[in-house]
XYZ file of C-alpha atoms in Angstrom:
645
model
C 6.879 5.183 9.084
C 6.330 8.547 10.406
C 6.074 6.852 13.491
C 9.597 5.879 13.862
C 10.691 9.665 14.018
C 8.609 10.734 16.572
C 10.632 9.603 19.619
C 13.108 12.582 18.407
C 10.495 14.813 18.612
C 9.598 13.925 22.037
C 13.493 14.205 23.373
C 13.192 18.024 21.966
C 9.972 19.157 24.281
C 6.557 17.551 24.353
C 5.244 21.002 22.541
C 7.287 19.662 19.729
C 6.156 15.608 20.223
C 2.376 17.321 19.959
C 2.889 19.181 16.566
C 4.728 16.432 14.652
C 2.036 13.597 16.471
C -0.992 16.330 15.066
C 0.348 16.735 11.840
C 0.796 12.755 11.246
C -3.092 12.158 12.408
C -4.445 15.216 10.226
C -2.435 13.742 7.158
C -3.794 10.785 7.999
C -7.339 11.990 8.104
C -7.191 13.493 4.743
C -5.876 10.298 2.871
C -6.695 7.086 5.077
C -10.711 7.613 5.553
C -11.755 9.878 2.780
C -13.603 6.387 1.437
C -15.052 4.886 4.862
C -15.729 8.453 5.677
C -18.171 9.017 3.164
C -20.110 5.892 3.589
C -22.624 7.855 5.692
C -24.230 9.427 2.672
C -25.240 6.528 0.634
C -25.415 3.140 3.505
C -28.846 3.409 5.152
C -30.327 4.955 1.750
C -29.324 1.903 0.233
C -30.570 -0.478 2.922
C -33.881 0.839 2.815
C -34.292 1.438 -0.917
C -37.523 0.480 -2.127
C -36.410 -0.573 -5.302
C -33.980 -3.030 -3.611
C -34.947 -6.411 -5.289
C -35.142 -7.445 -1.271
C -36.687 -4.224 0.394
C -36.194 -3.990 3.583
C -39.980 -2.863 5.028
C -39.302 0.727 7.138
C -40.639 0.187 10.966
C -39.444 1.126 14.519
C -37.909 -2.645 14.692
C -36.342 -2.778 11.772
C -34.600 0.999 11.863
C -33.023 0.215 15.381
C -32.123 -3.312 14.014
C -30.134 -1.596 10.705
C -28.429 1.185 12.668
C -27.681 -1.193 15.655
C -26.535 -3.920 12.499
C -24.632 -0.905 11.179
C -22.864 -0.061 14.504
C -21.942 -3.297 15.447
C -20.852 -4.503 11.915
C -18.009 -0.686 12.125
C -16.928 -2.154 15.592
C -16.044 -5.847 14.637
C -14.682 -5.238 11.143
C -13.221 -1.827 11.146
C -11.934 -1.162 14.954
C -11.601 -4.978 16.254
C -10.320 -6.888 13.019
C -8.337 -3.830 11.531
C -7.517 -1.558 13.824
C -6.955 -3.121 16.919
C -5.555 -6.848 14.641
C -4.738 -6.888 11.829
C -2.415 -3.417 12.195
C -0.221 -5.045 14.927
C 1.097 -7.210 12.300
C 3.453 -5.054 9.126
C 6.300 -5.851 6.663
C 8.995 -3.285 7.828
C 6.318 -1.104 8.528
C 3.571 -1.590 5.353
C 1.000 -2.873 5.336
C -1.848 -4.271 3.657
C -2.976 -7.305 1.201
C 0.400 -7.054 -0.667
C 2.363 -6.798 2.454
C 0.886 -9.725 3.883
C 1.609 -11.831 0.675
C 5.026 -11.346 0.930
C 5.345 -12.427 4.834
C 3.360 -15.614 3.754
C 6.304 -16.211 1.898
C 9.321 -15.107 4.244
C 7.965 -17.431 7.566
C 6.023 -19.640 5.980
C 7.896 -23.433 7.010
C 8.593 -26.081 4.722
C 5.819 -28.351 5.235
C 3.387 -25.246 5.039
C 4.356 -24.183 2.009
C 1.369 -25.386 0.120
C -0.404 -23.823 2.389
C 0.646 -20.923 2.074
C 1.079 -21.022 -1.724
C -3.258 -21.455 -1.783
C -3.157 -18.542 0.616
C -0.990 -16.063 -1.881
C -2.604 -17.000 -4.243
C -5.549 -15.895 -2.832
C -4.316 -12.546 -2.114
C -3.655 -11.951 -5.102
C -7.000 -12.348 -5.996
C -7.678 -10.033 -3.514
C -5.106 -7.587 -4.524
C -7.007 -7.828 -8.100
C -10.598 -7.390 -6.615
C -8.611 -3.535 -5.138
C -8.862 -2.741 -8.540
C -12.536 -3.173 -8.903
C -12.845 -1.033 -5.762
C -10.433 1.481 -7.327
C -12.886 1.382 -10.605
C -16.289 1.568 -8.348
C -15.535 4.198 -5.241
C -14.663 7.177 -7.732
C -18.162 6.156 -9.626
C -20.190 5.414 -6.551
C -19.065 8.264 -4.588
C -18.822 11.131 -6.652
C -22.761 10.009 -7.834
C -23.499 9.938 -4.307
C -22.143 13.304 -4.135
C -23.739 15.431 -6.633
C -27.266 13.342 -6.158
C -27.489 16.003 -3.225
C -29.086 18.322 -6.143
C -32.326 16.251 -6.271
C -32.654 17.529 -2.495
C -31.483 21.343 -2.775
C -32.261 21.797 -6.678
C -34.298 18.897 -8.117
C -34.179 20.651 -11.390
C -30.969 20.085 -11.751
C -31.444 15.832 -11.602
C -30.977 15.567 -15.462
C -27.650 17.055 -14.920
C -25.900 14.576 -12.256
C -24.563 12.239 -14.389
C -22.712 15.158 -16.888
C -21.536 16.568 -13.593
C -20.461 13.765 -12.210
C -18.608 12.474 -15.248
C -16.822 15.967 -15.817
C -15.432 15.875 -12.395
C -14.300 12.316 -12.402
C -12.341 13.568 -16.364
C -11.028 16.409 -13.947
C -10.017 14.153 -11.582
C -8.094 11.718 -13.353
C -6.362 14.543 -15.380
C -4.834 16.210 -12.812
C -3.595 12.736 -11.443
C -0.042 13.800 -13.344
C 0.351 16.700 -10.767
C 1.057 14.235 -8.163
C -0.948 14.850 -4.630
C 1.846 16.469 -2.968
C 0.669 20.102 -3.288
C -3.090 19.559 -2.754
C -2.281 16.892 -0.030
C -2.414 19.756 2.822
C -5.795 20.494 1.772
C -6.924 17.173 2.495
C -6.805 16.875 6.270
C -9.036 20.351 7.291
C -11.344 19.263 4.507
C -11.613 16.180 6.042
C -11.715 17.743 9.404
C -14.396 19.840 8.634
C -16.604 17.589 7.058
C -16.606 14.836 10.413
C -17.416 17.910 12.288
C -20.358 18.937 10.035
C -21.730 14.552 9.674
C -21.341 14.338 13.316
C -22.764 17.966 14.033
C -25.648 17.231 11.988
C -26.294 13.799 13.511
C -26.031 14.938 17.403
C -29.139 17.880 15.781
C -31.168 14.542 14.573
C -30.276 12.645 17.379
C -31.800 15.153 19.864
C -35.037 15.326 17.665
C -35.830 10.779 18.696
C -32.837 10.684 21.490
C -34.329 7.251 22.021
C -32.498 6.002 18.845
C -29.331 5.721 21.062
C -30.923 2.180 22.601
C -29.476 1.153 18.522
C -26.088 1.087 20.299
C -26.969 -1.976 22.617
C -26.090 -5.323 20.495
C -29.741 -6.752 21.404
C -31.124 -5.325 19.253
C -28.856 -6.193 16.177
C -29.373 -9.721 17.200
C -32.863 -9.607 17.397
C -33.194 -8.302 13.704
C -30.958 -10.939 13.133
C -32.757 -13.465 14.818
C -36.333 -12.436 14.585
C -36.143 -11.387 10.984
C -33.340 -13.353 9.176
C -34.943 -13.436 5.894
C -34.942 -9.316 6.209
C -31.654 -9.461 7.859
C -29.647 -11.357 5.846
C -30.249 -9.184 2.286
C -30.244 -6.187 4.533
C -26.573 -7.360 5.380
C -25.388 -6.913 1.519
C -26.091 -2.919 2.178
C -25.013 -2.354 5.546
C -21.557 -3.394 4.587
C -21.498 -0.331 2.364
C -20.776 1.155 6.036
C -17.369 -0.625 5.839
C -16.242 0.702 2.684
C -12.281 1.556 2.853
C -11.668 -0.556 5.670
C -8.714 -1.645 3.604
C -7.417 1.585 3.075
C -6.488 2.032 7.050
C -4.457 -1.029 7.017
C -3.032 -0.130 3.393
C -2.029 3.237 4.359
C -0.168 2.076 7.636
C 3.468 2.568 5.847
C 2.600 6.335 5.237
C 1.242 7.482 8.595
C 2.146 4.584 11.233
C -0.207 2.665 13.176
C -0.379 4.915 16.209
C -1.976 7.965 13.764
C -4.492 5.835 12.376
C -5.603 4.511 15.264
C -6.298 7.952 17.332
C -7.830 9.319 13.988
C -10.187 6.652 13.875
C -11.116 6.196 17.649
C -11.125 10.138 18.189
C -12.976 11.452 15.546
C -13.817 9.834 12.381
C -15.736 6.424 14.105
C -16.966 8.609 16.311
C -18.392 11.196 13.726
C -20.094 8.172 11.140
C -22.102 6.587 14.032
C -23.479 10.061 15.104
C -24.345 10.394 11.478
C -26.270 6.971 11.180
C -28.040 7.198 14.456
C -29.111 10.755 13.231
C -30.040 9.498 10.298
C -31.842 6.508 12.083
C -33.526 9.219 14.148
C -34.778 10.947 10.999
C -36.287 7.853 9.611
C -38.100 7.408 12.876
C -39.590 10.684 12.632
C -40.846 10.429 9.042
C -40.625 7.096 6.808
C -40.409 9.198 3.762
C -37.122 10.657 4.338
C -35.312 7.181 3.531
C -35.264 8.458 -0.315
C -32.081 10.903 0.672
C -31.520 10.052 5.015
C -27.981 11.846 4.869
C -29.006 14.883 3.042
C -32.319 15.353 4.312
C -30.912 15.608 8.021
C -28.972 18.576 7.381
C -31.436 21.718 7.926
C -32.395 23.703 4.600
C -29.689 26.391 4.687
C -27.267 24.236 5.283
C -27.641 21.513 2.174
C -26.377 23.710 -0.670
C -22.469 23.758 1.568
C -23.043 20.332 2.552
C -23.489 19.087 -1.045
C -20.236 21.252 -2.391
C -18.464 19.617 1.070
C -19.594 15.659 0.461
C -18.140 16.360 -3.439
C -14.804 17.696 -2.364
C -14.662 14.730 0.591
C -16.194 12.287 -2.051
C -13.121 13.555 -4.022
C -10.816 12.788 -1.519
C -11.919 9.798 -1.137
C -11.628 8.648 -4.688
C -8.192 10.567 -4.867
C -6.754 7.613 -1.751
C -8.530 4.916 -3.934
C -6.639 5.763 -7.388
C -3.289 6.318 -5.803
C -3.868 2.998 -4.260
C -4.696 1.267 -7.452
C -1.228 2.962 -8.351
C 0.487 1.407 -5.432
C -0.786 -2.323 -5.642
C 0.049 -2.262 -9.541
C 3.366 -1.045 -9.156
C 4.251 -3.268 -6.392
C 2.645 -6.263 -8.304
C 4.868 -5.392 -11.126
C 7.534 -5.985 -8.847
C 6.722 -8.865 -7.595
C 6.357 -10.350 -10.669
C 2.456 -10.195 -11.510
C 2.396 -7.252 -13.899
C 5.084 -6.265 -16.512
C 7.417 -3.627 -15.617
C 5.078 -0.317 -15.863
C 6.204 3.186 -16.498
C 6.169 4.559 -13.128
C 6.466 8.073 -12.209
C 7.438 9.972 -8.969
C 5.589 13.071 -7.376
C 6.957 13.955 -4.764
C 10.713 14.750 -4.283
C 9.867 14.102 -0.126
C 7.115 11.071 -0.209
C 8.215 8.173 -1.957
C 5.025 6.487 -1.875
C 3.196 9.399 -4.043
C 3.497 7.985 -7.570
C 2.060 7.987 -11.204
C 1.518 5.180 -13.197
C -0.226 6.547 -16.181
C -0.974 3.155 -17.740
C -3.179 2.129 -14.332
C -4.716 6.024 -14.587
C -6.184 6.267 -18.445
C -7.474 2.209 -17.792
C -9.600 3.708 -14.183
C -10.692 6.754 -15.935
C -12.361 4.918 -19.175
C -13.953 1.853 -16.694
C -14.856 4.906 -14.272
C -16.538 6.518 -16.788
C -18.010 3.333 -18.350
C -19.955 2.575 -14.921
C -21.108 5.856 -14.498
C -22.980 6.051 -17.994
C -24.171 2.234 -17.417
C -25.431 2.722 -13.504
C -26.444 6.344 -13.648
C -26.831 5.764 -9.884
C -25.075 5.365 -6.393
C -27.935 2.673 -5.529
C -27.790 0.749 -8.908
C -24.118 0.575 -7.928
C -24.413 -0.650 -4.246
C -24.018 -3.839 -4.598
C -21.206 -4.087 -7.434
C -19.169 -2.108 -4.131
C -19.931 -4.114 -1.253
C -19.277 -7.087 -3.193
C -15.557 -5.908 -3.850
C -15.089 -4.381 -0.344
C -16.110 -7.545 1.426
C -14.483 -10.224 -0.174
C -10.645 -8.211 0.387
C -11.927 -8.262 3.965
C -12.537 -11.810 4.163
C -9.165 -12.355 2.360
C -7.286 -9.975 4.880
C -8.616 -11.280 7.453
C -7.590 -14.843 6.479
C -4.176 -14.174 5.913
C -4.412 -11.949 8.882
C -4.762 -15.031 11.396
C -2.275 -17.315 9.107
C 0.661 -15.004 9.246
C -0.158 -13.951 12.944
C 0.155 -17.974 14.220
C 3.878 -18.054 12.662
C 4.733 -14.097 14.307
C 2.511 -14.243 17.539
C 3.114 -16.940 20.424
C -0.326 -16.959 20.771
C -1.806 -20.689 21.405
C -3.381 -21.585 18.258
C -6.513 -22.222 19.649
C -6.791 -18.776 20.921
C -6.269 -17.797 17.178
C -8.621 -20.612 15.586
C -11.429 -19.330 17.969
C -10.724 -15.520 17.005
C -10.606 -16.948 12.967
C -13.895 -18.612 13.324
C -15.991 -15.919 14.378
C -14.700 -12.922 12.261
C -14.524 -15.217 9.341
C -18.306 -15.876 9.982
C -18.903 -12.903 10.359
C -17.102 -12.203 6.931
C -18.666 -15.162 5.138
C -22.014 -14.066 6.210
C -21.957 -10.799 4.299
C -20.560 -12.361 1.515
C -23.243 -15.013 1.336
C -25.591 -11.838 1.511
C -23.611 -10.188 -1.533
C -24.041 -12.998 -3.530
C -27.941 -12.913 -3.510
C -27.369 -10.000 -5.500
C -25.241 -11.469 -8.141
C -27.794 -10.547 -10.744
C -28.086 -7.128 -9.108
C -24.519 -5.574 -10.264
C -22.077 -7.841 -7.465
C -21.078 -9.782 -10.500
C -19.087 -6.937 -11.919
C -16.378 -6.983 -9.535
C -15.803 -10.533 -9.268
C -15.621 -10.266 -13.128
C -13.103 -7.152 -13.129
C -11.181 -9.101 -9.868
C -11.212 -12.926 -11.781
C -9.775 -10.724 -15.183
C -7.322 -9.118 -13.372
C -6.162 -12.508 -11.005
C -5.907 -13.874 -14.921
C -3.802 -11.686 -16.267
C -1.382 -11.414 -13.273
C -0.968 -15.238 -13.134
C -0.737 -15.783 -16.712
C 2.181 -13.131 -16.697
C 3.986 -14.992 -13.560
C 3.795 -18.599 -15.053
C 4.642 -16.948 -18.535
C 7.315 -15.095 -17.371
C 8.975 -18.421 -15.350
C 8.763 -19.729 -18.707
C 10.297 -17.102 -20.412
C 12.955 -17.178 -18.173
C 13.773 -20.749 -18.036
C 14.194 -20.776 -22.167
C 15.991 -17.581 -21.709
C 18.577 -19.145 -19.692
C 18.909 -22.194 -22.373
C 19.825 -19.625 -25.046
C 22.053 -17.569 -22.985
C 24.068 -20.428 -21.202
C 26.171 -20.259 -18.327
C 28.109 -17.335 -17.107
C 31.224 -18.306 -15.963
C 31.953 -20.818 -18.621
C 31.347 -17.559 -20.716
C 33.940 -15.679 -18.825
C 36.210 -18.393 -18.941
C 35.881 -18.355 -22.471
C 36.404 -15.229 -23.364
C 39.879 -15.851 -20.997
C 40.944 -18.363 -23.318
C 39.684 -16.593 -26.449
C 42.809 -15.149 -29.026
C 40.520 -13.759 -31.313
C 38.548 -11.147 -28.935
C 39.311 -7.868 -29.652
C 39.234 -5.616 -26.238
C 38.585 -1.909 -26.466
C 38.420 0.935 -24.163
C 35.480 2.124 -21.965
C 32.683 0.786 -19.792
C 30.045 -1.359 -20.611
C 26.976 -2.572 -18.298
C 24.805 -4.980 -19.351
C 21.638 -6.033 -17.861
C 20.559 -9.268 -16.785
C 17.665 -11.280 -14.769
C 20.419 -12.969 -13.171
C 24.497 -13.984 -12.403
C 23.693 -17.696 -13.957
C 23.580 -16.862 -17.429
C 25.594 -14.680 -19.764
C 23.169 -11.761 -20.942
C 22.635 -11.941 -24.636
C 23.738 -8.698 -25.511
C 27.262 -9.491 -24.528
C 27.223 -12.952 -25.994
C 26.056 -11.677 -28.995
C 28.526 -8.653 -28.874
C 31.375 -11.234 -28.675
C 30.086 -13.652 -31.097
C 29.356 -11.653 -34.094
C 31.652 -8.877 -33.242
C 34.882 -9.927 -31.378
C 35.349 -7.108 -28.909
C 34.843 -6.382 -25.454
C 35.368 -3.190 -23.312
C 37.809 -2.806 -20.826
C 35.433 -2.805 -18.538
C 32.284 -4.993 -18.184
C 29.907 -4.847 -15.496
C 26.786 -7.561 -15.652
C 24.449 -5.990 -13.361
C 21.053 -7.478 -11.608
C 18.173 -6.030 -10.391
C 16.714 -7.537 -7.700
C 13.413 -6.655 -5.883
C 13.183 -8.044 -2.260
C 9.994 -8.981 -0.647
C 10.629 -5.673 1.834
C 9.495 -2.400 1.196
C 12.809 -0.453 1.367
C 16.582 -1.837 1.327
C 19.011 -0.298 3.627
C 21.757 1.260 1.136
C 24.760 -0.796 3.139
C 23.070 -4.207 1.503
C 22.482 -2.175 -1.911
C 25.575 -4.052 -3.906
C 26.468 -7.461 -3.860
C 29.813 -7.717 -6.289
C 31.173 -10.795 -7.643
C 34.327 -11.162 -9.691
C 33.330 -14.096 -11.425
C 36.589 -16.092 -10.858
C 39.060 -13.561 -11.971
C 40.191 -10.347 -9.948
C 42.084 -8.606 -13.030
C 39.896 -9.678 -15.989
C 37.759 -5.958 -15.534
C 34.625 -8.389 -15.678
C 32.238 -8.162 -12.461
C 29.029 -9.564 -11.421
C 26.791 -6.527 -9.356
C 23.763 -7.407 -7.854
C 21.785 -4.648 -7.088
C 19.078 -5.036 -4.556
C 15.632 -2.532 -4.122
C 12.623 -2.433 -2.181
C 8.904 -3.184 -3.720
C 8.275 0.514 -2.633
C 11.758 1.986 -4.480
C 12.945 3.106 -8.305
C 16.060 1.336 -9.832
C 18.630 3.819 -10.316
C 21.548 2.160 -11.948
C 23.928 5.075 -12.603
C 23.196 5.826 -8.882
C 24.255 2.451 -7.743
C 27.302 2.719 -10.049
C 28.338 5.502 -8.961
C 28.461 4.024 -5.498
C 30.897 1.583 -6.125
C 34.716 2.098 -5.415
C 37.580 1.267 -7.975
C 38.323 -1.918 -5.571
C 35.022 -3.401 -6.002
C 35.322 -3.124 -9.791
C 38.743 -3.864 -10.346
C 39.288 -0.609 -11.473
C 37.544 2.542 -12.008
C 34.706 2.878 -13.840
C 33.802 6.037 -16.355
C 30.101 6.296 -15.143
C 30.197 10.037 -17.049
C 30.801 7.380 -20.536
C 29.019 4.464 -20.096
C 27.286 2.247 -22.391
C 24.524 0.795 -21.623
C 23.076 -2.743 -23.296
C 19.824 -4.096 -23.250
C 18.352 -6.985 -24.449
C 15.270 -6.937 -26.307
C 13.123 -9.786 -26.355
C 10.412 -10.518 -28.926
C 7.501 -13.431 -27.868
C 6.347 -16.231 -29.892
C 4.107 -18.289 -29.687
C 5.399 -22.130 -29.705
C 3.759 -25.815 -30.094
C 4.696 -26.544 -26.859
C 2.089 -27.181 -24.282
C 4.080 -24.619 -21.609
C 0.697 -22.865 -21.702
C -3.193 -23.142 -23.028
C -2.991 -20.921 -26.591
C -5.372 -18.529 -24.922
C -3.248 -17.669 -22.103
C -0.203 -17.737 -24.786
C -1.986 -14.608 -26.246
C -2.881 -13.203 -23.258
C 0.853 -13.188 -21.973
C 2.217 -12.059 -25.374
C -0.514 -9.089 -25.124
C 0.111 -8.327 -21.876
C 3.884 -7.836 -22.624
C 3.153 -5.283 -25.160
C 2.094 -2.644 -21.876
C 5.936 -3.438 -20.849
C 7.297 0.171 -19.594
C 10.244 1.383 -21.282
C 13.700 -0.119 -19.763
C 16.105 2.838 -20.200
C 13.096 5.131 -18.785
C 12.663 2.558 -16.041
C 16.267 2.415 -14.515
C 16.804 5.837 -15.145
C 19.321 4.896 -18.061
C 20.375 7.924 -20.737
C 18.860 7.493 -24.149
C 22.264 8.326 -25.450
C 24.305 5.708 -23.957
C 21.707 3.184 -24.446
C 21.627 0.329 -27.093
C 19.183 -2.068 -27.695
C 20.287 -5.701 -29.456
C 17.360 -7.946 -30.402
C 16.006 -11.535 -29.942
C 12.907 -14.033 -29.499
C 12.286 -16.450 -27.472
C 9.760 -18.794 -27.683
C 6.559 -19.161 -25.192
């Protein structure tokens, strides 16, 4: 979005066009590819790993078939399918897994709905496997990190697992502080770092300059080809070189599509494939140094820095991951596939820099958990490229269904394009799955537990909803009611009342009039609804409805927000004129009702017991309310009820 300001710049002076344009890309640099751009230190290490339950034997062939693999695999995923694709298409400028749900659902036509119901659902199973990626790039990439020591101190091996557990509890504590003050850091460090992994990999480069024939697709094909049996398992590390591929087309909203795009094409794609055909080189010039490529390349005086540098870029890295994880689960929430989470803000500037401490303490103790049960980047491997391939297959699905009902591209042109990136997607996920028994189980089990849980709370809360609106009954027959009613009893002062809707009469207010017999002067029945659009313009805010009567003091507001926005409901009061609510409104003295709702479990078949329990467990995570639309504690009351599940 900080695209859209830059034509300003430009009317004031190119000088000024050039600063805002090289701020955007260094931001960019230190939050879009801290993950992808630490894929150099762990990718070829893993591919040849002798351990590997499918080793991949080290010869001339093979190395130029890997790096040449490695190359080619960065240009079609990364640059063609992301970059150059899948970027052109954004919802109001976001983008991502999320975003592309919800313009499945906005252009999808009537006779594709099914389609495209399969298809979101899908997503979301792809927007659950994030989390396993959130979970495994911390672990994976801090160990990768600190593992430097076996190369500069191996005395210090017993220690890399403490280390690397105290500064992933660091980590996650200072999550609270928000990234807003530390963000500046993040672009030089990141900066500094493609200089030294590109640096490092022209110096190996220049020791077996004849590793640059890797580049030519040949001889990728030929490994392919001539080796498939090699190939093919060899394919379930290389796409460890893809690794946060997401996280360009994620973090479009933030930094615009133009900044990504000169980050990655001007220095950080150019800076990994230096590093891999250094690496490549070094392998050529001694077998042995497969046990640590990355680190080994870098000269002796220069591996103690290096090692501090990869920690504080492996940090980055896992820093865009977690405030990802924060991102999907709050806009999932809103959606309806998570209960409403306590969310907070962290930046008074950057809207999309949030807190969700829930998502946080659940990262840190599965974080932790892997590290203690791995004890290793390579033991981990396979649990990541698992999870990073199969939201790229998913993207890229949705990708191609979405772009047929934006694009006037002939569908054939599209069906073509689908069929051979999806191969290509398909064929490192076949490849993943031959290590099922190797660790890529895990994040199909963390991505299938969290798809459960998120469509157990939609279908639960449709349910909910639909016996909610049984007990609560219509609205205006309520109103009309109350217009006929003798015995209600109205006093002064403002009341708002919450409610999921303007069909039903919330049961606060019902239950106010019922067992009470009074009713302020004035009443304001107020909906929150969350659009399928990341932001709502503030002249569509407020939709008010009268309900029937213009003098009654009883009004219907509608209150609309963006996935990417906090509910502020003494805001959006306060932005209402005396016309629109029949009189004026004592925001300074409001009360504020909510309606509490306690779950039970029923006989009725609505649901499979399990899930039942699941959805009634689920709820209990259920942020705070008041907290949540920014309601004070001391004009807030809370009246009680159950419904059954």
């Amino acid at each position: 979005m900080l695209d859209q300001k830059l034509p300003a710049a430009h009317a004031e002076g190119g000088t000024g066009h050039d600063a805002v344009r090289l701020a955007v890309v260094v931001g960019a640099l230190g939050v879009v590819f801290g993950d992808i751009g630490t894929s150099p230190i762990y990718t070829l290490q893993t591919v040849f790993n002798p351990a590997d339950p499918h080793p991949v034997p080290v010869s001339t062939g093979n190395v130029y078939g890997v790096v040449s693999l490695i190359f080619w695999s960065v240009m079609i995923i990364v640059t063609l399918t992301y970059v150059l694709l899948a970027m052109r298409i954004d919802n109001d400028g976001e983008g991502g897994i999320m975003a592309l749900i919800t313009l499945l659902r906005r252009w999808t036509a009537p006779r594709g709905r099914r389609t495209a119901a399969a298809l979101a659902g899908l997503g979301i199973f792809g927007a659950a496997l994030f989390f396993g990626d959130s979970m495994i790039t911390p672990a994976i990439s801090v160990l990768s990190a600190v593992e430097g020591l076996k190369i500069v101190a191996p005395s210090l091996e017993e220690g890399i697992v403490p280390i690397t557990a105290v500064i992933i509890v660091v980590l996650f504590a200072v999550q609270r502080q928000g990234t807003a003050a530390i963000g500046r850091l993040f672009g030089p460090i990141m900066i500094a770092w493609f200089a030294a992994i590109g640096g490092f990999g022209v110096a190996g480069i220049v020791e077996e300059p004849g590793i640059l024939k890797a580049l030519s697709p040949s001889y990728a094909l030929t490994f392919l080809a001539g080796n498939f049996g090699i190939a093919f398992f060899a394919l379930a590390a290389i796409v460890l070189a893809v690794t946060g591929a997401e996280a360009l087309y994620a973090d479009m909203g933030h930094f615009g599509r133009r900044a990504i795009t000169r980050g990655w094409l001007s220095l950080v794609l150019p800076a990994c494939v230096l590093s891999y055909l250094g690496q490549g080189a070094l392998i050529l010039k001694d077998p042995a140094n497969i046990s640590s490529p990355f680190f080994l390349l870098v000269p002796g005086w220069g591996r103690w820095p290096m090692v501090l540098l990869a920690t504080a870029a492996t940090v980055i890295a896992s820093q865009a991951v977690i405030t990802g994880a924060y991102s999907v689960a709050a806009q999932a929430a809103r959606l309806g596939y998570l209960p409403r989470l306590r969310i907070t803000h962290t930046s008074a500037s950057t809207i999309g820099q949030i807190y969700v401490p829930w998502i946080n303490w659940l990262l840190l103790v599965s974080v932790l958990t892997l590290v203690f049960a791995f004890r290793s980047s390579a033991a981990l491997a396979y649990a990541f490229g698992m999870a990073v391939i199969c939201t790229i297959t998913i993207t890229t699905l949705l990708f191609f269904y979405v772009a047929q009902s934006r694009w006037g591209t002939p569908r054939w042109v599209l069906a073509a394009g689908a069929i051979i990136l999806v191969s290509v997607d398909l064929l490192f996920v076949g490849a993943n799955l031959t290590k099922l028994a190797h660790g890529a189980w895990l994040p199909l089990l963390i991505g299938l537990t969290a798809f459960t849980v998120m469509t157990t709370w939609q279908h639960g809360r449709e349910i909910v909803t639909a016996n909610r609106q049984r007990h609560e009954g219509s609205l205006r027959d309520f109103v009309s009611q109350l217009q006929a009613s003798t015995t209600t009893v109205t006093v002064p002062g403002t009341a708002v009342f919450l409610n999921r809707g303007g069909q039903t009469a919330p049961l606060a207010l019902r239950a106010n009039v019922e067992n009470n017999h009074v009713r302020h002067a004035r009443v304001v029945i107020m909906s929150i609804e969350i659009q399928p659009l990341p932001r709502v313009p503030e002249a569509e805010r407020t939709v008010i409805d009268d309900l029937g009567y213009g003098d009654d003091g009883i009004i219907f507001v509608t209150v609309r927000y963006g996935y990417m926005e906090t509910p502020d409901i003494p805001a959006a009061l306060r932005g209402l004129s005396p016309e629109q609510t029949e009189g004026p409104l004592d925001t300074d003295d409001t009360t504020y009702y909510l309606s509490k709702i306690e779950l039970l479990s029923s006989a009725e078949r609505t649901m499979a017991p399990w899930r039942k329990r699941l959805f009634i467990a689920t709820s209990h995570i259920t942020a705070d309310a008041a907290e949540q639309f920014g309601l004070p504690r001391d004009r807030t009351v809370i009246m009680g009820s159950h419904i059954d599940v």
